[in-house]
Coordinates of C-alpha atoms and ligand atoms in Angstrom, one line a residue:
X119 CA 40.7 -73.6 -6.4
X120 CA 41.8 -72.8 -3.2
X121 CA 41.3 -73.1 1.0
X122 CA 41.1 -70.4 3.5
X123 CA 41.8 -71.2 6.8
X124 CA 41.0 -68.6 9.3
X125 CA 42.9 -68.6 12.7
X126 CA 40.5 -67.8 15.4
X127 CA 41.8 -69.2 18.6
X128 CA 43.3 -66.5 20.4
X129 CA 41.8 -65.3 24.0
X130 CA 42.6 -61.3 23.2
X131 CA 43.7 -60.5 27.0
X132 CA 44.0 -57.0 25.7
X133 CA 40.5 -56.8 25.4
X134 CA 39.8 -57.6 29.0
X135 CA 36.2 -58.9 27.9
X136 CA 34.9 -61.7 28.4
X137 CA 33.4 -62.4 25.0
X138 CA 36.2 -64.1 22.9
X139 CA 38.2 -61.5 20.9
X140 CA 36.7 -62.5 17.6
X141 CA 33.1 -62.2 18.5
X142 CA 33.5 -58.3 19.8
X143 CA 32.3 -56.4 16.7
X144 CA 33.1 -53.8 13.9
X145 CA 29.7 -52.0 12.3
X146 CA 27.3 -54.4 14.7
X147 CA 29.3 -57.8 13.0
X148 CA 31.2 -60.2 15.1
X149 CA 35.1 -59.4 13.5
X150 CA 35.3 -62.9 12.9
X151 CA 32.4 -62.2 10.6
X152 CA 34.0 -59.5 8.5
X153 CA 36.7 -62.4 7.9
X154 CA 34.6 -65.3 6.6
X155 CA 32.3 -62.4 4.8
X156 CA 35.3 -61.8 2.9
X157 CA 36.4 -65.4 2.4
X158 CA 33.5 -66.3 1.0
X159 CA 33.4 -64.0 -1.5
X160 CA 36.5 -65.8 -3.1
X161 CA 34.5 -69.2 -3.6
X162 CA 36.8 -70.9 -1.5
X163 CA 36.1 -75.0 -2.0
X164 CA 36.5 -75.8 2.3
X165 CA 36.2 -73.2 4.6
X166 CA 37.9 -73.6 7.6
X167 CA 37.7 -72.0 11.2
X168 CA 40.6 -72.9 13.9
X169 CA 38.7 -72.0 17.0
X170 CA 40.1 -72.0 21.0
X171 CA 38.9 -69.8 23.2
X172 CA 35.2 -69.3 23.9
X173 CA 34.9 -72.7 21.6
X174 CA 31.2 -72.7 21.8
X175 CA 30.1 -69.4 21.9
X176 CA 32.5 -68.4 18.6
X177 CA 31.0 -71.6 17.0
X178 CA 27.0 -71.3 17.8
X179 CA 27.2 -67.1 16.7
X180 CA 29.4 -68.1 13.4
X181 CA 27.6 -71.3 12.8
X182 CA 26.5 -71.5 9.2
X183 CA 26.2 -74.6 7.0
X184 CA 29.1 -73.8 4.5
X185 CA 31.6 -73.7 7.6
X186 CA 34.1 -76.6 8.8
X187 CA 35.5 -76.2 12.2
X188 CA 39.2 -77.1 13.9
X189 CA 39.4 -77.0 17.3
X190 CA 42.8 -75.4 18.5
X191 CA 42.5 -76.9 22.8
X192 CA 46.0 -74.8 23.2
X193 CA 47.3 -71.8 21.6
X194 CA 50.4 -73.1 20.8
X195 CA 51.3 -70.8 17.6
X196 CA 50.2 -70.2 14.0
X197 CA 51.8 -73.3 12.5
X198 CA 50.2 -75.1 15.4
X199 CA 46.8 -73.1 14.4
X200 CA 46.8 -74.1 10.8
X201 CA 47.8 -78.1 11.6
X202 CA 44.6 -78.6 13.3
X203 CA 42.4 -77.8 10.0
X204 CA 45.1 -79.9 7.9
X205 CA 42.8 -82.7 8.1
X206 CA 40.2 -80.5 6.6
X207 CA 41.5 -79.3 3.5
X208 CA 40.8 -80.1 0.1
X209 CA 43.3 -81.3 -2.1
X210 CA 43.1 -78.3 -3.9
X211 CA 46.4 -76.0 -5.4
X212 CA 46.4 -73.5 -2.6
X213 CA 45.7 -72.4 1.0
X214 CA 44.7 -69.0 2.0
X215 CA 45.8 -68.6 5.9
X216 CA 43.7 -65.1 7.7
X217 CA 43.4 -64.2 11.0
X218 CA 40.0 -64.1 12.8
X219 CA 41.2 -60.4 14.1
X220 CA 41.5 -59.2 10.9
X221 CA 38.9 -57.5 9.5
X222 CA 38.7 -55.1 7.3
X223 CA 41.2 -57.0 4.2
X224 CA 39.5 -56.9 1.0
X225 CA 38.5 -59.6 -1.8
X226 CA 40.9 -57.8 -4.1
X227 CA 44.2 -57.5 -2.0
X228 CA 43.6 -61.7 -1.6
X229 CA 42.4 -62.2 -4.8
X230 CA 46.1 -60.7 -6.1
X231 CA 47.8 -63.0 -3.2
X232 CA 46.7 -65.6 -4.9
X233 CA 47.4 -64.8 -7.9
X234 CA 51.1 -64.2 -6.8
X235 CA 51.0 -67.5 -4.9
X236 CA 50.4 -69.8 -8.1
X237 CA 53.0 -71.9 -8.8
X238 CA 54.6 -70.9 -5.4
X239 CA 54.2 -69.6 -1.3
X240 CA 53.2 -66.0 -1.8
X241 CA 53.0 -63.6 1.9
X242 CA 51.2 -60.2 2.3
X243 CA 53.8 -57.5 3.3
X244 CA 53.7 -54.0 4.5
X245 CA 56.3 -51.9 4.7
X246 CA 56.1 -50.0 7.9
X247 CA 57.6 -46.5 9.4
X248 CA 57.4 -48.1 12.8
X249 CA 57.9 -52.5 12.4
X250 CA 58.1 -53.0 15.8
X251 CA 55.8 -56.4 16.9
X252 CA 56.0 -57.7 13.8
X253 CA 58.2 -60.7 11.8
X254 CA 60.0 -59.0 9.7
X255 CA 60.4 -60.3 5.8
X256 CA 63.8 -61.0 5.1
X257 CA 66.0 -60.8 1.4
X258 CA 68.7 -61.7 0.0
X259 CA 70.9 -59.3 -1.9
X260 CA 68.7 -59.8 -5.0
X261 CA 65.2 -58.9 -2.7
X262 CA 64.4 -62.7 -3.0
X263 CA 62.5 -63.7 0.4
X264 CA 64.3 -66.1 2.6
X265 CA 62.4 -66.2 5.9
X266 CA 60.6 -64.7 8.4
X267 CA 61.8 -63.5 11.4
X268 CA 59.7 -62.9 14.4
X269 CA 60.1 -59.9 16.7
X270 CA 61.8 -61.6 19.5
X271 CA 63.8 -63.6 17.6
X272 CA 65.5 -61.2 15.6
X273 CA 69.4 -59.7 15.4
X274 CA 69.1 -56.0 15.6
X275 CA 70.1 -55.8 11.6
X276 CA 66.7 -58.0 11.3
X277 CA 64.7 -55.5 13.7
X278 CA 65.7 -52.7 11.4
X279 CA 64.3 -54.5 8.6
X280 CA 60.9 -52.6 8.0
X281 CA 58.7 -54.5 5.5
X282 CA 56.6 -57.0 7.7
X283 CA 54.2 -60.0 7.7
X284 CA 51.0 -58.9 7.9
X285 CA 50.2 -62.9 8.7
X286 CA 48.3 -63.9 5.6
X287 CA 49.8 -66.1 3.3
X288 CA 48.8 -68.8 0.0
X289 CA 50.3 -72.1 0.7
X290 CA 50.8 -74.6 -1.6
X291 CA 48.3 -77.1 -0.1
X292 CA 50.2 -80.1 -1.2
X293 CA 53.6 -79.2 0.9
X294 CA 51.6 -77.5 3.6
X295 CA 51.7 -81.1 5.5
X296 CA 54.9 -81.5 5.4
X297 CA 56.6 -78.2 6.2
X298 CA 53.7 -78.2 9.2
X299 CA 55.4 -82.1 10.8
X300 CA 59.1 -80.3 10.5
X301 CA 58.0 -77.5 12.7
X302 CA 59.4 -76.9 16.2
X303 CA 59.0 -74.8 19.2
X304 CA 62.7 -74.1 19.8
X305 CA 62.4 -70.4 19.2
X306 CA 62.0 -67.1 21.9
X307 CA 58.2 -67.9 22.0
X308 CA 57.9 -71.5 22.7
X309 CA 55.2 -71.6 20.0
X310 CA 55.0 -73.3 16.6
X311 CA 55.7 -70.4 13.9
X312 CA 53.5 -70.9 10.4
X313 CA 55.7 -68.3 9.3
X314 CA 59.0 -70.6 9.5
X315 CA 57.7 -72.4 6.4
X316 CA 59.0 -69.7 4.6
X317 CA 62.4 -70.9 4.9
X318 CA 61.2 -74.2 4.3
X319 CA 60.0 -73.5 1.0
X320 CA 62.8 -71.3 0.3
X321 CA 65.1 -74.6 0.7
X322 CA 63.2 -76.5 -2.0
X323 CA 63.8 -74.3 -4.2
X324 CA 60.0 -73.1 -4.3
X325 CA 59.4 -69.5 -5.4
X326 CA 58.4 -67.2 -2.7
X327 CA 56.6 -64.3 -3.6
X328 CA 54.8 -61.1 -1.7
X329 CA 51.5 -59.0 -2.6
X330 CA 51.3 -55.2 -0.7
X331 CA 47.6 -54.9 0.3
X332 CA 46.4 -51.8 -1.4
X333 CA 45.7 -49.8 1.9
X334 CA 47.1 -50.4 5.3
X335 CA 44.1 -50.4 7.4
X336 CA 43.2 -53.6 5.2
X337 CA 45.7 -55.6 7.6
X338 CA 45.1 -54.3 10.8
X339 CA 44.3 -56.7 13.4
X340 CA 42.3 -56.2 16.7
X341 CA 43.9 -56.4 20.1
X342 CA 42.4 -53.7 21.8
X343 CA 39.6 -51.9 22.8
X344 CA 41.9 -49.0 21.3
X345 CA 42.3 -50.7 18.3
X346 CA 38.6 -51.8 17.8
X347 CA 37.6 -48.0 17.6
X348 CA 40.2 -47.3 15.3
X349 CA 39.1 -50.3 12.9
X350 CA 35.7 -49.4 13.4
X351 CA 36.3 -45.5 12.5
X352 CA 37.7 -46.9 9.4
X353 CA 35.0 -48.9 8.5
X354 CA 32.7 -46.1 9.0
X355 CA 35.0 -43.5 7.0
X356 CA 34.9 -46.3 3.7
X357 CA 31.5 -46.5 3.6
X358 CA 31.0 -42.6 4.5
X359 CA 33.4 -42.1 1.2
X360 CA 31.8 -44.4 -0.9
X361 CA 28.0 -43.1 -0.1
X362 CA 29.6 -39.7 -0.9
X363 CA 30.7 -40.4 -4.3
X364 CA 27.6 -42.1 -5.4
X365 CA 26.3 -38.6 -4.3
X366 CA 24.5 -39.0 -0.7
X367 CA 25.0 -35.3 1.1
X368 CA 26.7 -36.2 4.1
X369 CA 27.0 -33.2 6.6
X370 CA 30.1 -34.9 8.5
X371 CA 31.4 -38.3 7.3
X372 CA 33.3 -39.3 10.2
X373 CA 29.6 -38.8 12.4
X374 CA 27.5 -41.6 10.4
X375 CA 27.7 -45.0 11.8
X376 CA 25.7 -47.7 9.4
X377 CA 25.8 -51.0 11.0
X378 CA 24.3 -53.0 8.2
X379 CA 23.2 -52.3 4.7
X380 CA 22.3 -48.5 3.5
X381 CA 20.4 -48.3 0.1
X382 CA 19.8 -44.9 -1.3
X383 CA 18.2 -43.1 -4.0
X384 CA 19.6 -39.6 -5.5
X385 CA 19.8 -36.3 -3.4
X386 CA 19.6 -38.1 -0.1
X387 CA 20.8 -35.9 2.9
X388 CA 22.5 -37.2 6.4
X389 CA 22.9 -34.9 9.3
X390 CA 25.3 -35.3 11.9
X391 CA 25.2 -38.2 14.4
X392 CA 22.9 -40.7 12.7
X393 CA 23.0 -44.3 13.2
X394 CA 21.7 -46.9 10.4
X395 CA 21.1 -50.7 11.7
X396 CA 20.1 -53.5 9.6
X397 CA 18.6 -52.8 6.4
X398 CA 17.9 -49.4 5.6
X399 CA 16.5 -47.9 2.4
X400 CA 16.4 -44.2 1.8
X401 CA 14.2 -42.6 -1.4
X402 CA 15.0 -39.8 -3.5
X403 CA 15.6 -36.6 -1.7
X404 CA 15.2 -38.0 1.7
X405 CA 16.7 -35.6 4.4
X406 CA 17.6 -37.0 7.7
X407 CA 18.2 -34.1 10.4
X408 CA 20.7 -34.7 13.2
X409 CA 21.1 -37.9 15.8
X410 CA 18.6 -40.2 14.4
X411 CA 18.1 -44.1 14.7
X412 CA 17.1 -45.8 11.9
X413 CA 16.9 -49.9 11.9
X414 CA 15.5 -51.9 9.1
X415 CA 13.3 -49.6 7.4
X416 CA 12.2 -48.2 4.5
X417 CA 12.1 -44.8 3.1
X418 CA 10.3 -43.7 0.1
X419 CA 11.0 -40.7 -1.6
X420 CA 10.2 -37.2 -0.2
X421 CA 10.3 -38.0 3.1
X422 CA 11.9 -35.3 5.9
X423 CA 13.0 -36.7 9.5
X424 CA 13.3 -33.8 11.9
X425 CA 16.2 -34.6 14.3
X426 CA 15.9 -37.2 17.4
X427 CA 14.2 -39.7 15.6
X428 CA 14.1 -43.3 16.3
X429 CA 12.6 -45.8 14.1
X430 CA 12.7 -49.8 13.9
X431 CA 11.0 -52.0 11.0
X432 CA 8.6 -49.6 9.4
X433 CA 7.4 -48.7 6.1
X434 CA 7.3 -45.1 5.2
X435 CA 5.4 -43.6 2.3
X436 CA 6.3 -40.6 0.5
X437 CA 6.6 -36.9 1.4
X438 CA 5.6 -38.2 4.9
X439 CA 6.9 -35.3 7.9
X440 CA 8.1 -37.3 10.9
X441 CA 9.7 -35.9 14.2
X442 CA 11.3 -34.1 15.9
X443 CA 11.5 -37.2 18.8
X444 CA 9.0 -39.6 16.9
X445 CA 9.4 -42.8 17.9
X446 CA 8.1 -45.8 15.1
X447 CA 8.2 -49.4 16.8
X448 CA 8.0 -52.5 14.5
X449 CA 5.1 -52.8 11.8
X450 CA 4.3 -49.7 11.2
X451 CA 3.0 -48.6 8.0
X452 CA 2.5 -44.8 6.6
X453 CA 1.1 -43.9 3.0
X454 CA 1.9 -40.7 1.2
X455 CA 2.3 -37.3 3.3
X456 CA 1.4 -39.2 7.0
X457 CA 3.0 -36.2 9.6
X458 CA 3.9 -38.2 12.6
X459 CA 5.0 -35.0 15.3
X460 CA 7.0 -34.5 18.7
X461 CA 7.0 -37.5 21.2
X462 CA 4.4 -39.4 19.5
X463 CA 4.9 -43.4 19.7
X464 CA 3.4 -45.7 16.7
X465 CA 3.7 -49.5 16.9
X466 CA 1.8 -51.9 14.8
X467 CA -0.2 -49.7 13.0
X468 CA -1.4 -48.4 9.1
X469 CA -2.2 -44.9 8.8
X470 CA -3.4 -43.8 5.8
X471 CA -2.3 -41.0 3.1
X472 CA -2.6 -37.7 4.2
X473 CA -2.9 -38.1 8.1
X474 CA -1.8 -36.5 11.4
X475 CA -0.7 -37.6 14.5
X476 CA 1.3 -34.1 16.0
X477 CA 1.8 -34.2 19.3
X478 CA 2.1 -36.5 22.2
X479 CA 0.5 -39.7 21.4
X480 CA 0.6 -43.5 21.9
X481 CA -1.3 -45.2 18.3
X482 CA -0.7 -49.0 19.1
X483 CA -2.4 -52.0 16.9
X484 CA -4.6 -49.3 15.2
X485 CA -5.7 -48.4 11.0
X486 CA -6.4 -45.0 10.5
X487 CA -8.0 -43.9 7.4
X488 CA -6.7 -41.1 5.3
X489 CA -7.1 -37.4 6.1
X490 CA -7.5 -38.6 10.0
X491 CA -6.3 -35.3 12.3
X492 CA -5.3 -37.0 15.7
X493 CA -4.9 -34.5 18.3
X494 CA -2.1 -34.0 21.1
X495 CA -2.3 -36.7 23.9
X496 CA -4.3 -39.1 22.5
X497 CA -3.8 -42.5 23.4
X498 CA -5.3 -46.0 21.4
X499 CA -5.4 -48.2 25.1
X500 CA -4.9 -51.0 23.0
X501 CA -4.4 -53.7 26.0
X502 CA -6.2 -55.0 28.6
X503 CA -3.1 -56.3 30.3
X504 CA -3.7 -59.5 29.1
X505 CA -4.6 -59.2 25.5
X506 CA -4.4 -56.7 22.8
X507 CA -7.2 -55.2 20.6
X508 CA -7.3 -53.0 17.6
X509 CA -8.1 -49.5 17.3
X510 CA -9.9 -48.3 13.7
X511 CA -10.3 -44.6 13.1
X512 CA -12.3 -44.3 9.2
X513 CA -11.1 -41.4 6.3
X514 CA -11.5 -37.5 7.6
X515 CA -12.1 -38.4 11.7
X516 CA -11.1 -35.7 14.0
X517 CA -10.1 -36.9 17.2
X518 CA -10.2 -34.4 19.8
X519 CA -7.0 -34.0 22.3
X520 CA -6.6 -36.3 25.4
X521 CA -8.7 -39.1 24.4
X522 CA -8.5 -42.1 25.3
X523 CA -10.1 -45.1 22.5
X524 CA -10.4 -47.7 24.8
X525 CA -10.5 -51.1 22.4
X526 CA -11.5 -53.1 20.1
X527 CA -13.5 -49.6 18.9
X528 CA -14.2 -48.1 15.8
X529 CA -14.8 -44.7 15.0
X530 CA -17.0 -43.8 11.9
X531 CA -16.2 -41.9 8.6
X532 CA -16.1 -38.4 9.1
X533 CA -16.7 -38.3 12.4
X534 CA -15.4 -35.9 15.3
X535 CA -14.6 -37.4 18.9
X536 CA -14.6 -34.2 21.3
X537 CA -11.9 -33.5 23.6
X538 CA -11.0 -35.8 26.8
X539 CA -13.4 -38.1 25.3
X540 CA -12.8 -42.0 26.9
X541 CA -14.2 -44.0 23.9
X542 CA -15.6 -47.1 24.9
X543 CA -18.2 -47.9 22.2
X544 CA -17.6 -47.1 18.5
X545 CA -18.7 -43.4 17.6
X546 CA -20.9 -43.3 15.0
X547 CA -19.8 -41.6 11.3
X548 CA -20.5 -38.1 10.9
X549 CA -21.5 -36.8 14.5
X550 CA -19.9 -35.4 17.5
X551 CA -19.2 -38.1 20.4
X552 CA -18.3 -36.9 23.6
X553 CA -17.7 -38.4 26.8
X554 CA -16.6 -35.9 29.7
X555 CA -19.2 -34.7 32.5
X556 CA -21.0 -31.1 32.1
X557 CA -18.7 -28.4 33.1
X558 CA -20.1 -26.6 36.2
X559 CA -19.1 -23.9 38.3
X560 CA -18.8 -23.8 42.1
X561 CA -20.0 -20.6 43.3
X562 CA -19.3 -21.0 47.6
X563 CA -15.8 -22.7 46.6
X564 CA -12.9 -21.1 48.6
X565 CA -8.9 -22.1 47.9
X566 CA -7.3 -24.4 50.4
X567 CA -5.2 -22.2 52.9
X568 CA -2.2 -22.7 54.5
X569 CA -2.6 -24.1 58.0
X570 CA -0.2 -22.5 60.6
X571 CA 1.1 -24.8 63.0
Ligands
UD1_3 C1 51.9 -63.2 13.8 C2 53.1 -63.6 12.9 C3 53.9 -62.3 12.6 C4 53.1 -61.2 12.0 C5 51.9 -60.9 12.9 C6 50.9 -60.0 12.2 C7 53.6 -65.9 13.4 C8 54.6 -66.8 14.2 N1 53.9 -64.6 13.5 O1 52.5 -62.8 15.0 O2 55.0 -62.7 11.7 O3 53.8 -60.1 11.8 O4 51.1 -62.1 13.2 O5 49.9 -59.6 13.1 O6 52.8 -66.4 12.8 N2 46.3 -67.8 16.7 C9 45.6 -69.0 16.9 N3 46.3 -70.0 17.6 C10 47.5 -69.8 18.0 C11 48.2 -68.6 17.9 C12 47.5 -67.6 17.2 O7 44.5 -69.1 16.4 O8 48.0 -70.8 18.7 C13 45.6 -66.7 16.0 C14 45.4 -65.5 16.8 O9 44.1 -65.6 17.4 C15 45.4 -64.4 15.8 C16 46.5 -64.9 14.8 O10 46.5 -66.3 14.9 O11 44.2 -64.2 15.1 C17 47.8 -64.3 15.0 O12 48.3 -64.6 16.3 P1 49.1 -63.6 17.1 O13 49.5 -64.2 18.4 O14 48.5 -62.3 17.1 O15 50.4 -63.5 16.2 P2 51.7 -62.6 16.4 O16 52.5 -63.1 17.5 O17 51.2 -61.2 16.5
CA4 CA1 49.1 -60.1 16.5

């Protein structure tokens, strides 16, 4: 069994923000997020946050029942950091040490920390072209681990040293205490190093051990806006890859951005510059065309979405035609084969199988039968400015273009509203209903003219 304490305190200056570093997001989730995400999915017995900066903000967005908190008052260094959840811990073999601005490290990479850790300290090292920043992992002539040596700190043989700390580490819990009290500040920093327990276990004759993560962006940290894009690219390229092998078409997988959950059947296809919030499920041989917004909703099979499209929380039946620039606001529900067209806005509403609504219309809190035709500009005035009402149209209606249905109204089975008709009372089924006055024609009707001046 094991700990993981995650080391959240830090301000992030770099950021110039002022939402506390660990709260600013990768794929719409606070980073801090990604990180006890992660941990959790190792069954960790106490889970631990060391929190500073932005103390209540970090804790009311993170809250969640499973989570034990540390308050770090003053960033005074890692060691410092992980002696403030000490009290915390379990009594368990090990502790798992991340970093808040961490994000993107996997289960598996920890899981073989650990594994390396038993008996022993184990730290996850890189080796990198360029080391500079980082404490560097030094060996003894037999490539047994001795210490760590910051940055600062280091003799220009140790600088040259390139495999690094990437900062996360499995403790044995039980000497954890100890090695933490024998700390001190008497280094280039002033701060209280977490890595100089290295050396500490080295002395006792503990076995020190190190795990490579299997890909580098795994251990990249956050302190920059700079660096935030660059996580968040990555982020965006792993999922892109991995919806490409189970066989979504994606036209360009580095212009996708899913910032939540994507479900998908077979033969899906993504155009360019599409943006998936929430939870998103896409059918069997969907096709999405370019630059469209999808947020928790729900595809079923068949369906085409012509470019420009921007949907939140609605249910869409199969083979339905939506868009170009259709716009579906929360609760909306379409059967089989619905064609919603160009700038046409849907909110709270059923339409049934087989209906149309092509051009230029506001349905709001209405239920429209099937085989309903609703023509360009026609608008369900669904409020009062105080209250809302609902708007039914029955099976095979033809609404004529421009009309306004002015409710609560009704209009019949079958029946045909004609154009620029303001509905006011419900139109009976089968008949024509028409509201405009007569047409005439003005005979001794001249043109305004220009006055001179
Ligand atoms: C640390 C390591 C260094 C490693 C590097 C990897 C130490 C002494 N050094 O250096 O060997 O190569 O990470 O990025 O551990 N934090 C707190 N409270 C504090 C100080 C830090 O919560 O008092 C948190 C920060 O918010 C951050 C993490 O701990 O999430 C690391 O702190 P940071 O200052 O970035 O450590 P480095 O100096 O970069
Ligand atoms: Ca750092």
């Amino acid at each position: 069994m094991i700990n993981i304490v995650i080391l959240a305190a830090g301000q992030g200056k770099r950021m110039h923000s002022n939402l506390p570093k660990v709260l600013h997001s990768v794929a719409g989730k606070a980073l801090a997020q990604h990180v006890i995400d992660t941990a959790r999915g190792l069954s960790p017995e106490r889970l631990v946050v060391v929190y500073g900066h932005g103390g209540d903000m970090v804790r009311d967005t993170l809250a969640a029942p499973d989570l034990h908190w540390a308050e770090q008052a003053q960033q005074l260094g890692t060691g410092h950091a992980v002696a403030q959840a000490l009290a915390q811990l379990a009594p368990v073999e090990q502790t798992l040490v991340l970093y808040g601005d961490v994000p993107l490290t996997t289960a598996a990479t920890l899981a073989r920390l650990i594994e390396a850790g038993k008996g022993g300290l184990s730290i996850l090292t890189m080796a990198l072209p360029d080391p500079t920043g980082y404490g560097r992992i030094v060996r003894d002539a037999a490539g047994n681990v001795q210490c760590i040596v910051e940055e600062k700190d280091a003799s220009p043989e140790q600088k040259a040293i390139r495999e690094v700390n990437t900062g996360i580490m499995a403790i044995p819990t039980a000497r954890l205490g100890t090695w933490l009290d024998q700390l001190n500040n008497d280094n280039a920093q002033g701060e209280y190093y977490l890595t100089d327990i290295v050396a500490l276990a080295v002395a006792e004759g503990m076995p020190v051990r190190t795990a490579k993560p299997a890909h580098d962006w795994e251990v990249l940290g956050v302190n920059s806006k700079v660096q935030l894009a660059a996580l968040e690219r990555q982020y965006q390229l792993n999922l892109a890859t991995r919806l490409m092998l189970e066989g979504v078409r994606l036209l360009d997988p580095a212009r996708i951005d899913i910032r939540g959950t994507l479900k998908h059947g077979r033969d899906v296809s993504i155009d360019v510059g599409c943006v998936f919030e929430g939870e998103v499920e896409l059918g069997d041989g969907v096709e999405i065309g370019p630059y469209c917004v999808l947020k928790d909703v729900k595809v079923a099979a068949g369906v085409r979405i012509a470019p420009f499209c921007h949907f939140d929380s609605a249910n869409i039946g199969p083979d339905c035609e939506l868009g170009p620039y259709a716009r579906l606001r929360p609760g909306v529900e379409l059967a089989a084969r619905v064609r919603i067209g160009n700038f046409v806005e849907v909110k709270k509403s059923r339409i049934d199988e087989g209906s149309k609504v092509n051009h230029l219309a506001y349905i709001g809190d209405a239920e429209i039968g099937q085989r309903v035709n609703v023509g360009a500009g026609t608008i369900t005035c669904n409020y009062d400015g105080a209250n809302k009402f609902k708007t039914v149209i029955e099976d095979e209606a033809f609404i004529g273009s421009d009309t306004q249905l002015v409710a609560p109204v009704r209009v019949g089975r079958g029946a045909t509203l004609g154009a620029g008709t303001t509905l006011t009372k419900d139109a009976p089924p089968d008949t024509l209903t028409v509201s405009r006055a007569k047409q005439v024609t003005l005979t001794g009707w001249n043109r305004p003219t220009k006055i001179k001046k």
